[in-house]
XYZ file of C-alpha atoms in Angstrom:
548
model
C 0.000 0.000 0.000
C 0.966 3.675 -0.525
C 3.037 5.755 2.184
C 0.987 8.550 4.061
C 0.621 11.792 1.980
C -0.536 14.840 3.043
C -3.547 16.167 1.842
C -2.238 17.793 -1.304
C -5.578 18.567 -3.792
C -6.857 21.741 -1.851
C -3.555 22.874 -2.024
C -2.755 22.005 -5.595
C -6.124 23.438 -6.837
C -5.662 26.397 -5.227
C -2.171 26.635 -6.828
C -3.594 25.780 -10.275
C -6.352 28.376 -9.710
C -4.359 31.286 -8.859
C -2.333 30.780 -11.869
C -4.784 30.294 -14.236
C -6.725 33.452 -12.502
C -3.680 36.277 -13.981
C -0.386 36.697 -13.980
C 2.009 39.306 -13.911
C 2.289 40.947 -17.993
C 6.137 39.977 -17.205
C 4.967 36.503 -16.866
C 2.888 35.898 -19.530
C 5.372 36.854 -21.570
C 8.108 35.429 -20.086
C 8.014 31.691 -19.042
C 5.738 29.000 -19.885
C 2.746 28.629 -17.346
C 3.659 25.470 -16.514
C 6.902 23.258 -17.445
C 4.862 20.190 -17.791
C 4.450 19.148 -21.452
C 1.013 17.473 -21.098
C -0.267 20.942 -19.898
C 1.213 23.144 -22.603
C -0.092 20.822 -25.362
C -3.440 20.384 -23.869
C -5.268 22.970 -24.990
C -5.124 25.827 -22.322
C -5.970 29.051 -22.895
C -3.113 31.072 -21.391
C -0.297 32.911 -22.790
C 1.261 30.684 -24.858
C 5.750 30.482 -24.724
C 7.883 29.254 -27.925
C 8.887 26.500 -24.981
C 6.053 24.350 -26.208
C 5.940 24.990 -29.897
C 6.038 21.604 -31.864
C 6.470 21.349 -35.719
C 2.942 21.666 -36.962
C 1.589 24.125 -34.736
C 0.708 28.042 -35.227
C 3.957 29.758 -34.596
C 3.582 31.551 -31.453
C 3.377 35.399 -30.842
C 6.765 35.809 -29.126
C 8.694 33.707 -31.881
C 6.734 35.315 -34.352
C 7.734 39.180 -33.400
C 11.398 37.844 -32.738
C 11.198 35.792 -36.722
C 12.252 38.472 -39.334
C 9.337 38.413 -42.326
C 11.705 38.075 -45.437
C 14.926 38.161 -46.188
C 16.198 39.861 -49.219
C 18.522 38.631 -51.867
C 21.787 40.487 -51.925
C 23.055 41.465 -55.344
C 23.904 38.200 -56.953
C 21.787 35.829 -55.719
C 23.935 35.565 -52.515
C 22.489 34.785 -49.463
C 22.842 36.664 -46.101
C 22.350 33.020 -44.372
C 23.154 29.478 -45.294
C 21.345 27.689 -48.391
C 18.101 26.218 -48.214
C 19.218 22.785 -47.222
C 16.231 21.196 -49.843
C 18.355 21.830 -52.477
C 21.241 24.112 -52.135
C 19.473 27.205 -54.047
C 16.248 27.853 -52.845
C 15.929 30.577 -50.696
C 12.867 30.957 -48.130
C 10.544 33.964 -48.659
C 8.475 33.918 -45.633
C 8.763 32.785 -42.229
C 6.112 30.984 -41.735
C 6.157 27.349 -40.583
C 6.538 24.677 -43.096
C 5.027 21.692 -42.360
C 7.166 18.675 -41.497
C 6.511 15.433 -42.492
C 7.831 12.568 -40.043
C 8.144 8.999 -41.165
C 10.736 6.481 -39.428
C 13.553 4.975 -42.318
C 12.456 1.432 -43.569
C 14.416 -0.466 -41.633
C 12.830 0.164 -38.413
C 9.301 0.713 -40.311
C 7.184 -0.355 -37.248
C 4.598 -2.435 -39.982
C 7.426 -4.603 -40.647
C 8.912 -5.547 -37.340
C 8.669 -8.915 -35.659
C 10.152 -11.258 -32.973
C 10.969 -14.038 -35.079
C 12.327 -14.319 -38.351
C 10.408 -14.931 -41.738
C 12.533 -18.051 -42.163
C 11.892 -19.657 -38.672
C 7.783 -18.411 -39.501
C 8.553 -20.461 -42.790
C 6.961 -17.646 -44.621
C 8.614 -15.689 -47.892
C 9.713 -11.983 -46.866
C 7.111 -10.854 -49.594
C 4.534 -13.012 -48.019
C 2.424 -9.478 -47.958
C 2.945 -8.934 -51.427
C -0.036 -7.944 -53.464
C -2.452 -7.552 -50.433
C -3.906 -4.156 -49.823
C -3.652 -3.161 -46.108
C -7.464 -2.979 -45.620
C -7.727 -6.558 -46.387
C -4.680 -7.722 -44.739
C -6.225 -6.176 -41.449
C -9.126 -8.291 -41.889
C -7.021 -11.490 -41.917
C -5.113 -11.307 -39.154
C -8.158 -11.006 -37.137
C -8.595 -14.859 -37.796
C -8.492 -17.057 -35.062
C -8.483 -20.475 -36.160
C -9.792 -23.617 -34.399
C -7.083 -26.471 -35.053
C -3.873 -26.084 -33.299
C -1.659 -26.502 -35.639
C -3.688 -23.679 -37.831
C -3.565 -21.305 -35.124
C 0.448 -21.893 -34.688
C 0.507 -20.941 -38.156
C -1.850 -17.907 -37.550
C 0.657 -16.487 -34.478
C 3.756 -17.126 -36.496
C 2.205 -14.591 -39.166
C 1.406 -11.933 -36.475
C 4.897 -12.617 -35.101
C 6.672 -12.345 -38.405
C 9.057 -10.110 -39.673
C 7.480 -9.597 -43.369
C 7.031 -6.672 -45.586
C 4.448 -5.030 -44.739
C 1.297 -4.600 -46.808
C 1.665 -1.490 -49.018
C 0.403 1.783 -47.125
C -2.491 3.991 -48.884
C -1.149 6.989 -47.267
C 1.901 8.469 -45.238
C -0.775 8.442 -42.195
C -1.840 5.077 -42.037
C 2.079 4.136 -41.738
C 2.178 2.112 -38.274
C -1.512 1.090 -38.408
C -0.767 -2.565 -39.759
C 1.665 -2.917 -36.655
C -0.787 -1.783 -33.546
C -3.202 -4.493 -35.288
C -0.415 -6.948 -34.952
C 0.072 -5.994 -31.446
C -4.178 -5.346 -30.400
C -4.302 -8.162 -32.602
C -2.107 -10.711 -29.993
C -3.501 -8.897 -26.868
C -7.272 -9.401 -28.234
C -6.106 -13.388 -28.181
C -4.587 -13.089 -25.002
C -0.531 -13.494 -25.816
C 0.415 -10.404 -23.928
C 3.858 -11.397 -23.776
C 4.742 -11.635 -27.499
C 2.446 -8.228 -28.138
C 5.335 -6.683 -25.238
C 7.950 -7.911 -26.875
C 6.605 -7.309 -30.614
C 6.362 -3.596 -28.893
C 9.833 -3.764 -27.264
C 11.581 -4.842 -30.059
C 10.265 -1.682 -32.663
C 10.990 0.657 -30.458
C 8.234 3.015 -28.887
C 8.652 6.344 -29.872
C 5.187 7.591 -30.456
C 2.272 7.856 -28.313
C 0.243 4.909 -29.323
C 2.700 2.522 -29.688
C 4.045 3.645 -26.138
C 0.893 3.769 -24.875
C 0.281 -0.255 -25.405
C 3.134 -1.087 -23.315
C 2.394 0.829 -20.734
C -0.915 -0.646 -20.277
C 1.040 -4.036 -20.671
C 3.147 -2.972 -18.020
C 0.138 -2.263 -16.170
C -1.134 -6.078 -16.413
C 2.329 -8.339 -16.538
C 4.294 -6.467 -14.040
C 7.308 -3.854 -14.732
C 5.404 -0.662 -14.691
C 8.573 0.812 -13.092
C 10.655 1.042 -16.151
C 8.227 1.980 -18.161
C 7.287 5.224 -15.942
C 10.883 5.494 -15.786
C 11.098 5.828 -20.047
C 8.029 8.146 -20.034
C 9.944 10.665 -17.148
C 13.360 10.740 -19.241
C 10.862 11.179 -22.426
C 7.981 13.243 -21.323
C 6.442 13.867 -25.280
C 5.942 10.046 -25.911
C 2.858 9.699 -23.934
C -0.402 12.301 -24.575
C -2.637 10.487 -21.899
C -2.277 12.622 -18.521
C -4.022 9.936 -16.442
C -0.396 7.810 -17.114
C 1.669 10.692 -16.487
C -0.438 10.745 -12.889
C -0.188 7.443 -12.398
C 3.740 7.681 -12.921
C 4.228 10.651 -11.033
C 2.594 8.782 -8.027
C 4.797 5.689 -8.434
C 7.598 7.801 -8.273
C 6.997 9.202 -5.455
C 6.167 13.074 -6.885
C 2.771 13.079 -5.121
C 2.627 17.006 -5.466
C 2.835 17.019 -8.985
C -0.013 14.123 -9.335
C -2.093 15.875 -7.658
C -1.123 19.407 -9.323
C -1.534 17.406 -13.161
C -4.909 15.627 -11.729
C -6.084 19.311 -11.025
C -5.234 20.688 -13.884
C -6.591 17.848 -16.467
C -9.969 17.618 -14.537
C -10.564 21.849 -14.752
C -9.565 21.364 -18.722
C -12.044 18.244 -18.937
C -8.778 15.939 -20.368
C -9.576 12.907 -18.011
C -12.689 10.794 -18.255
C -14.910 11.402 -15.207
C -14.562 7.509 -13.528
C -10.702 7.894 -13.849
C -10.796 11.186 -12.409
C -12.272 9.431 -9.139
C -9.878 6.855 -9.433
C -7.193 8.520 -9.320
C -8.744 11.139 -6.604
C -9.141 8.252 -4.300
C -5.575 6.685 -5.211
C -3.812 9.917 -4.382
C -5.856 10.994 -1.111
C -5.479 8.705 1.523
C -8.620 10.426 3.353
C -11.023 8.969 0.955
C -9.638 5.664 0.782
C -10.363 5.330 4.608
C -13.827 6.718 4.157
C -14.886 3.294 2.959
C -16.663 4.487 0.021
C -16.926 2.226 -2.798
C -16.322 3.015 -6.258
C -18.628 1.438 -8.981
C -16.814 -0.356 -11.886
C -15.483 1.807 -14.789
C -18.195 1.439 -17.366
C -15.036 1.222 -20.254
C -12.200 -0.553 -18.200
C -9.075 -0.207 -18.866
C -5.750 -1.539 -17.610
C -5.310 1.573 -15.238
C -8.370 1.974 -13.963
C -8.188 -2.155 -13.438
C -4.550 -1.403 -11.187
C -6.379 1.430 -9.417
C -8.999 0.049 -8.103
C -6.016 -2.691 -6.598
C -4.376 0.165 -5.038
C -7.242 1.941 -3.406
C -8.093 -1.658 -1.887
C -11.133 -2.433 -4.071
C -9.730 -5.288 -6.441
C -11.947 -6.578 -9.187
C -12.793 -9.580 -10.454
C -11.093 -11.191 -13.642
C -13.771 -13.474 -14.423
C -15.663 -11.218 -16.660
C -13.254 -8.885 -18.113
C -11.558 -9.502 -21.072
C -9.026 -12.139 -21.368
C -5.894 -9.815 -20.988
C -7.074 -9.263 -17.530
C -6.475 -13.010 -16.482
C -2.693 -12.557 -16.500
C -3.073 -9.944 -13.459
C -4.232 -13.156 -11.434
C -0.797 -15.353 -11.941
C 0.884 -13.819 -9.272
C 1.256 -14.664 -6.164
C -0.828 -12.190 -4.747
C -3.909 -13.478 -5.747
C -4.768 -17.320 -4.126
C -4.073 -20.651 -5.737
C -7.886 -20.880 -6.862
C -7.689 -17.601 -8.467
C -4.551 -18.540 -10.497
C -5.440 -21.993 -11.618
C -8.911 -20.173 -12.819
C -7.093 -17.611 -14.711
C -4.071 -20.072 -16.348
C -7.145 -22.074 -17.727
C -9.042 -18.961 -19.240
C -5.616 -18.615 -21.071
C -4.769 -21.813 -21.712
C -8.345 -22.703 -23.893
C -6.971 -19.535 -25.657
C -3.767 -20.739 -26.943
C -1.965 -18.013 -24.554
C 0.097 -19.231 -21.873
C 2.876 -22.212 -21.927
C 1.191 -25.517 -21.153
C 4.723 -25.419 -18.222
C 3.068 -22.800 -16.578
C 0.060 -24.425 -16.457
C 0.949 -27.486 -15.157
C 3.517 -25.764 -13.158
C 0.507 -24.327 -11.465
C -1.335 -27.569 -11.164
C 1.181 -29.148 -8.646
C 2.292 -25.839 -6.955
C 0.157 -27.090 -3.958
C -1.929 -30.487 -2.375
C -5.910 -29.725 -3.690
C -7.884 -27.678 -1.141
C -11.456 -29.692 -2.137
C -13.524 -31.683 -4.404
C -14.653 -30.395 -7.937
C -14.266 -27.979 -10.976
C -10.585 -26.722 -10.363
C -9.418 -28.910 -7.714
C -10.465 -32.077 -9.366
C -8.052 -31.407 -12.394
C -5.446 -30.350 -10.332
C -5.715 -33.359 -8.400
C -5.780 -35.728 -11.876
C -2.807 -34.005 -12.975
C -0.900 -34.528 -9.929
C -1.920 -37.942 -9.995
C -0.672 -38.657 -13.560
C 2.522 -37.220 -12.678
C 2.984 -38.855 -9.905
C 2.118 -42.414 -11.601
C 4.977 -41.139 -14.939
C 7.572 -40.417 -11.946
C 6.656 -44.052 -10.476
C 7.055 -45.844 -13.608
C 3.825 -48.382 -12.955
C 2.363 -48.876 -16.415
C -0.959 -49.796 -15.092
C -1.370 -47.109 -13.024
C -0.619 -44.756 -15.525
C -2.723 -46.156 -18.046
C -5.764 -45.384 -15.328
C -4.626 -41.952 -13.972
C -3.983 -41.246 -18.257
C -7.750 -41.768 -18.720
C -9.460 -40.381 -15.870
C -6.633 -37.058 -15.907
C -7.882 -37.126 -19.855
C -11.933 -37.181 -19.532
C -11.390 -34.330 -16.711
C -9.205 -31.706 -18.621
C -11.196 -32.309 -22.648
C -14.363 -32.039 -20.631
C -13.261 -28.528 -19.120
C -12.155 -27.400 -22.951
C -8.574 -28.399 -21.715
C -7.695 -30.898 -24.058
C -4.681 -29.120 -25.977
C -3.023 -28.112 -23.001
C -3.186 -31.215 -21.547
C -1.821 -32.993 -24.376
C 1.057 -30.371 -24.766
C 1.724 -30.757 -21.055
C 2.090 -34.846 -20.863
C 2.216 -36.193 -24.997
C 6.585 -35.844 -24.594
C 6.444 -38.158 -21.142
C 3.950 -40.233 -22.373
C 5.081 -44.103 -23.693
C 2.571 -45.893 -25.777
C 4.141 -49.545 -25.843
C 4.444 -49.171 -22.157
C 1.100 -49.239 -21.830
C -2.169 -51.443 -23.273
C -5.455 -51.382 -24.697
C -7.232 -48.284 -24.422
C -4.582 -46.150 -22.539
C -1.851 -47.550 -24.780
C -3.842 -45.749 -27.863
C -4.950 -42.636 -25.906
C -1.278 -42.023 -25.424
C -0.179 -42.332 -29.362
C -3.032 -40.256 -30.177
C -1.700 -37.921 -27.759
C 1.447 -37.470 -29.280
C 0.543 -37.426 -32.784
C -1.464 -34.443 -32.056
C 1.072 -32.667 -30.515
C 3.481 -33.784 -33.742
C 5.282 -36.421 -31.711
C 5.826 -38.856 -34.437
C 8.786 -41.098 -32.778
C 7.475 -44.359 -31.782
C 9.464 -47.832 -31.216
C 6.949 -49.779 -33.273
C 4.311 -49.899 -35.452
C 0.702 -49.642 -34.039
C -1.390 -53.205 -33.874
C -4.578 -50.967 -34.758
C -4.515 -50.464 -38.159
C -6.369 -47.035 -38.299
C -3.886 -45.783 -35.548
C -0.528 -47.348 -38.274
C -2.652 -45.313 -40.902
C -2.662 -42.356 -38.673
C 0.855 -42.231 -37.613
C 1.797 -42.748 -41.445
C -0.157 -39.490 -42.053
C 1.551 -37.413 -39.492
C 5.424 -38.797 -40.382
C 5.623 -38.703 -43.593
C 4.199 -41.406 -45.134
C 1.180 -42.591 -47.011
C -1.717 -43.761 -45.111
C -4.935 -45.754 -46.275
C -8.191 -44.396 -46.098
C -9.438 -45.847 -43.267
C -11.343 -43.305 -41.974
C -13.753 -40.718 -43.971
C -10.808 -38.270 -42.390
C -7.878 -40.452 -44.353
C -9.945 -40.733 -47.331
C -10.221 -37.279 -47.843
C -6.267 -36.554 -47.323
C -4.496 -39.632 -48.384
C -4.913 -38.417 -51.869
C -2.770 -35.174 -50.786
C 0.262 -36.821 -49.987
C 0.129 -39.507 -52.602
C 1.275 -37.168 -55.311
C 4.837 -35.532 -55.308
C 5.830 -32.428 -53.678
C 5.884 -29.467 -56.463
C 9.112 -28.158 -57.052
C 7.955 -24.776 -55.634
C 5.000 -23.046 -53.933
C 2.112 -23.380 -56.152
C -0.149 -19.945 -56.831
C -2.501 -19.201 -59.440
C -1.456 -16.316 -61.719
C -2.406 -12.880 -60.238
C -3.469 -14.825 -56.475
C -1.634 -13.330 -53.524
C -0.144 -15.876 -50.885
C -1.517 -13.887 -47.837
C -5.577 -14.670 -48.621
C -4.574 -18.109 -50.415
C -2.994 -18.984 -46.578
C -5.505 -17.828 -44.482
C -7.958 -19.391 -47.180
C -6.393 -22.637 -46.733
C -6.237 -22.168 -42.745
C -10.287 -21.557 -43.132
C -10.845 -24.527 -45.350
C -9.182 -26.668 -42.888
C -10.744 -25.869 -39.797
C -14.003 -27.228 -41.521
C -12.294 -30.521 -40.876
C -13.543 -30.086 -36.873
C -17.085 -29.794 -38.149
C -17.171 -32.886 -40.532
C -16.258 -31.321 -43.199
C -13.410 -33.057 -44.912
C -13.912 -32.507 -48.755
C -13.171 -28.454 -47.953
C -10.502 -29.475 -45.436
C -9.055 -31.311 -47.841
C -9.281 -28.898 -50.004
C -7.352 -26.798 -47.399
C -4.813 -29.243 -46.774
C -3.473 -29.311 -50.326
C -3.550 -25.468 -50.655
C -0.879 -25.346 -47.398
C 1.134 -28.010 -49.209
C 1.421 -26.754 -52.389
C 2.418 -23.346 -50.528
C 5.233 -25.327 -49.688
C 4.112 -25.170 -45.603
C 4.733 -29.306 -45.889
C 5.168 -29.968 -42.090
C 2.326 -27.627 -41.206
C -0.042 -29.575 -43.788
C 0.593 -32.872 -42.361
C -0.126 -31.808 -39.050
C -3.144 -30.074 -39.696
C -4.221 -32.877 -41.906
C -3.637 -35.578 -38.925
C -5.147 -33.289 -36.050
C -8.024 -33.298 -38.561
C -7.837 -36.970 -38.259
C -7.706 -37.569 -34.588
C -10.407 -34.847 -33.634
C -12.679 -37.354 -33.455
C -10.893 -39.995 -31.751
C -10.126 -37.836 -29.091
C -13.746 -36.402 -28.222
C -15.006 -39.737 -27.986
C -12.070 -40.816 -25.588
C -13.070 -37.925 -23.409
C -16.733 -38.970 -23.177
């Protein structure tokens, strides 16, 4: 909790009010009003000081009188100043502001930056190529149902790749924060910080993301820390608060709350907020504070620090990550690394690393799975094949019934041995692996759909056993094309996220358009990624009737 502070908002209103009430002439044409940037660009109405003039705005009075009009050409052409640095001739007639046009150099273009490379995505550099940037917005909004389609889906996001050709100079930067709202939306805060990290923030929206990440995966420190050394790169005065107050400046939070509530710059919720976080008199007055009706990461954290936490449950999924800490209860943490775990967003190690963190406090929902878990892992470290063929199953049914499924197969399908086992367990196990692309196995399956199976996920060619193998043996049977395969004019961003569409039909019986799918990602040359799909395709059906 916060150290004692005295009351400072009577005394930093009436500070505020006195100066915005007159000044000395001296004064107003003298100094700024106030040295904070937030205040000088916000809009007030006071004398104005060349201090806070920014390329683009009116030139202000004082520069202007001080600014000669013209400057006359001396006999000759020569020049009582240097050149015009345009073009070495040109010589400026007036002195009024040209506007300047700011765009970063293209190689740290923000709409091509990424974390991983386009070779480990196994995507072409011009993967972009051809797509307008309206469209390629809409795609990456996918979020497809297979695993292995999804992988492919993040790898894209995550990709350093040309960007989709911009219609204008100021829609440069808008295919990046999609990227980035794009893997927050989906819940992968982590990659969206280090997607932001790793292009540099150095305007206000960019910068502005990872503070609110900051907010809700920890380090908010270092990020204050950037915006005090770099006071221009954030326009939202509620974070300059914020970071004032973490700092320790609680005169100047209160003095910038003031002044942004009396110029109507802060949203009237967050203005109570952050009242009640900076006076320590109305936290004690045991009033409580309804629920922001548009939440946000910083009103979320304030309503922590005034003592009035909120619930996780029913926020958005970016919220859940607030609740893997250790202050919040074991309960509370296994409910949240679920909620991200049925999205795709956290490690399955964290998950499970959660699951045996402690001995079950009761029966059902949460605790049951935690207890299954522990139990399989205690029957893998014990090494009794029939008891982990029975704590497999039952660990299974509980974690596919609870939408759990991937993460429990990404969690166990590496520790998992099917020849140790038998019959049903012994099959569960294989299936697990192949659907996490664990091919290695010391022998052949006896069940001949589960040999045709593991044929299709290794490399091989299976029989159509299975309305699933029917549709995709006929894939595989043909060779590979000696390069990606497009039709003329047909761009290879909507052909992939096509193919990615087509194949999720798979999961709903489809197979003749998954199929259809499936061929597209091969003949893109994403080989690996179209067997997978292809067997996951295969197995969904094993697997949901395992779990019933």
């Amino acid at each position: 909790m916060r150290n004692s502070k005295p009351d400072l908002l009577p005394i930093a209103a009436l500070i505020l009010v006195a100066g915005m009430a007159g000044l000395p002439a001296t004064a107003q044409q003298g100094a700024p009003l106030s040295s904070n940037d937030w205040l000088r660009s916000g809009g007030a109405s006071g004398a104005q000081s060349s201090s806070a003039w920014r390329p683009g705005d009116p030139v202000p009075p004082d520069a202007s009188r001080r600014r000669p009009v013209s400057r006359p050409p001396t006999e000759g052409g020569a020049q009582d100043g240097p050149a015009d640095v345009a073009d070495g001739t040109a010589v400026a007639d007036s002195a009024a502001t040209v506007p300047v046009g700011v765009r970063r150099l293209s190689a740290a273009d923000p709409d091509g930056a990424g974390i991983i490379s386009a070779r480990q995505a196994g995507l072409p550099q011009s993967f972009w190529s051809g797509t307008d940037l309206e469209t390629a917005l809409r795609m990456i909004r996918a979020e497809p149902a297979l695993p292995a389609s999804a992988q492919i889906a993040r790898r894209i996001l995550e990709a350093q790749l040309a960007a989709p050709a911009s219609p204008s100079e100021d829609r440069i930067g808008a295919f990046f924060a999609a990227r980035v709202d794009q893997l927050i939306a989906s819940g992968a805060l982590p990659s969206a910080r280090d997607l932001l990290q790793g292009a540099g923030q150095d305007s206000p929206a960019t910068f502005h993301r990872l503070f609110e990440l900051s907010l809700l995966l920890g380090g908010e420190t270092g990020t204050c820390a950037r915006m005090a050394r770099a006071p221009g790169i954030v326009d939202d005065p509620a974070a300059r608060i914020f970071c004032l107050a973490q700092s320790g400046d609680w005169p100047a939070a209160a003095l910038l709350l003031t002044g942004a509530e009396r110029l109507n710059m802060i949203d009237a919720q967050l203005s109570t907020l952050l009242t009640h976080y900076l006076d320590d008199t109305r936290v004690e007055s045991g009033e409580t504070l309804p629920v922001p009706e548009q939440m946000s990461p910083l009103a979320f954290r304030l309503h922590e620090a005034i003592g009035q936490p909120l619930p996780t449950g029913d926020l958005d999924l970016r919220y859940a990550w607030t609740d893997l800490d250790n202050r919040a209860g074991w309960k509370a943490q296994l409910e949240a690394a679920e909620r991200l775990s049925r999205a795709r967003a956290l490690p399955a190690a964290r998950l499970f690393q959660l699951y045996t963190a402690q001995r079950p406090a009761a029966s059902g929902g949460v605790w049951e799975r935690a207890a299954a878990v522990q139990g399989l892992d205690a029957a893998l470290i014990g090494g009794d094949p029939a008891r982990i063929g029975a704590a497999l199953q039952d660990a299974y049914r509980e974690m596919a019934r609870a939408g759990l499924r991937d993460a429990f197969a990404a969690i166990f399908a590496e520790r998992l041995d099917p020849q140790a086992l038998s019959g049903e367990a012994a099959r569960l196990a294989l299936w697990l692996r192949l659907w996490e692309g664990e091919t290695e196995v010391m022998a052949a399956p006896e069940n001949e759909l589960d040999a045709a199976i593991l044929a299709l996920a290794s490399g091989g060619q299976p029989e159509s056993l299975s309305p699933a193998l029917a549709a995709m043996a006929p894939i595989f049977a043909d060779d590979l094309p000696p390069e990606p395969q497009l039709d003329t004019g047909m761009a290879l961003a909507p052909a992939l996220y096509g193919a990615l569409a087509d194949a999720d039909a798979g999961i709903q019986g489809d197979v003749t358009r998954a199929a259809r799918g499936v061929r597209l990602l091969r003949e893109l040359g994403l080989i690996a990624d179209a067997r997978r799909v292809a067997t996951q395709i295969a197995l969904d059906p094993l697997l949901t009737e395992a779990a019933e």
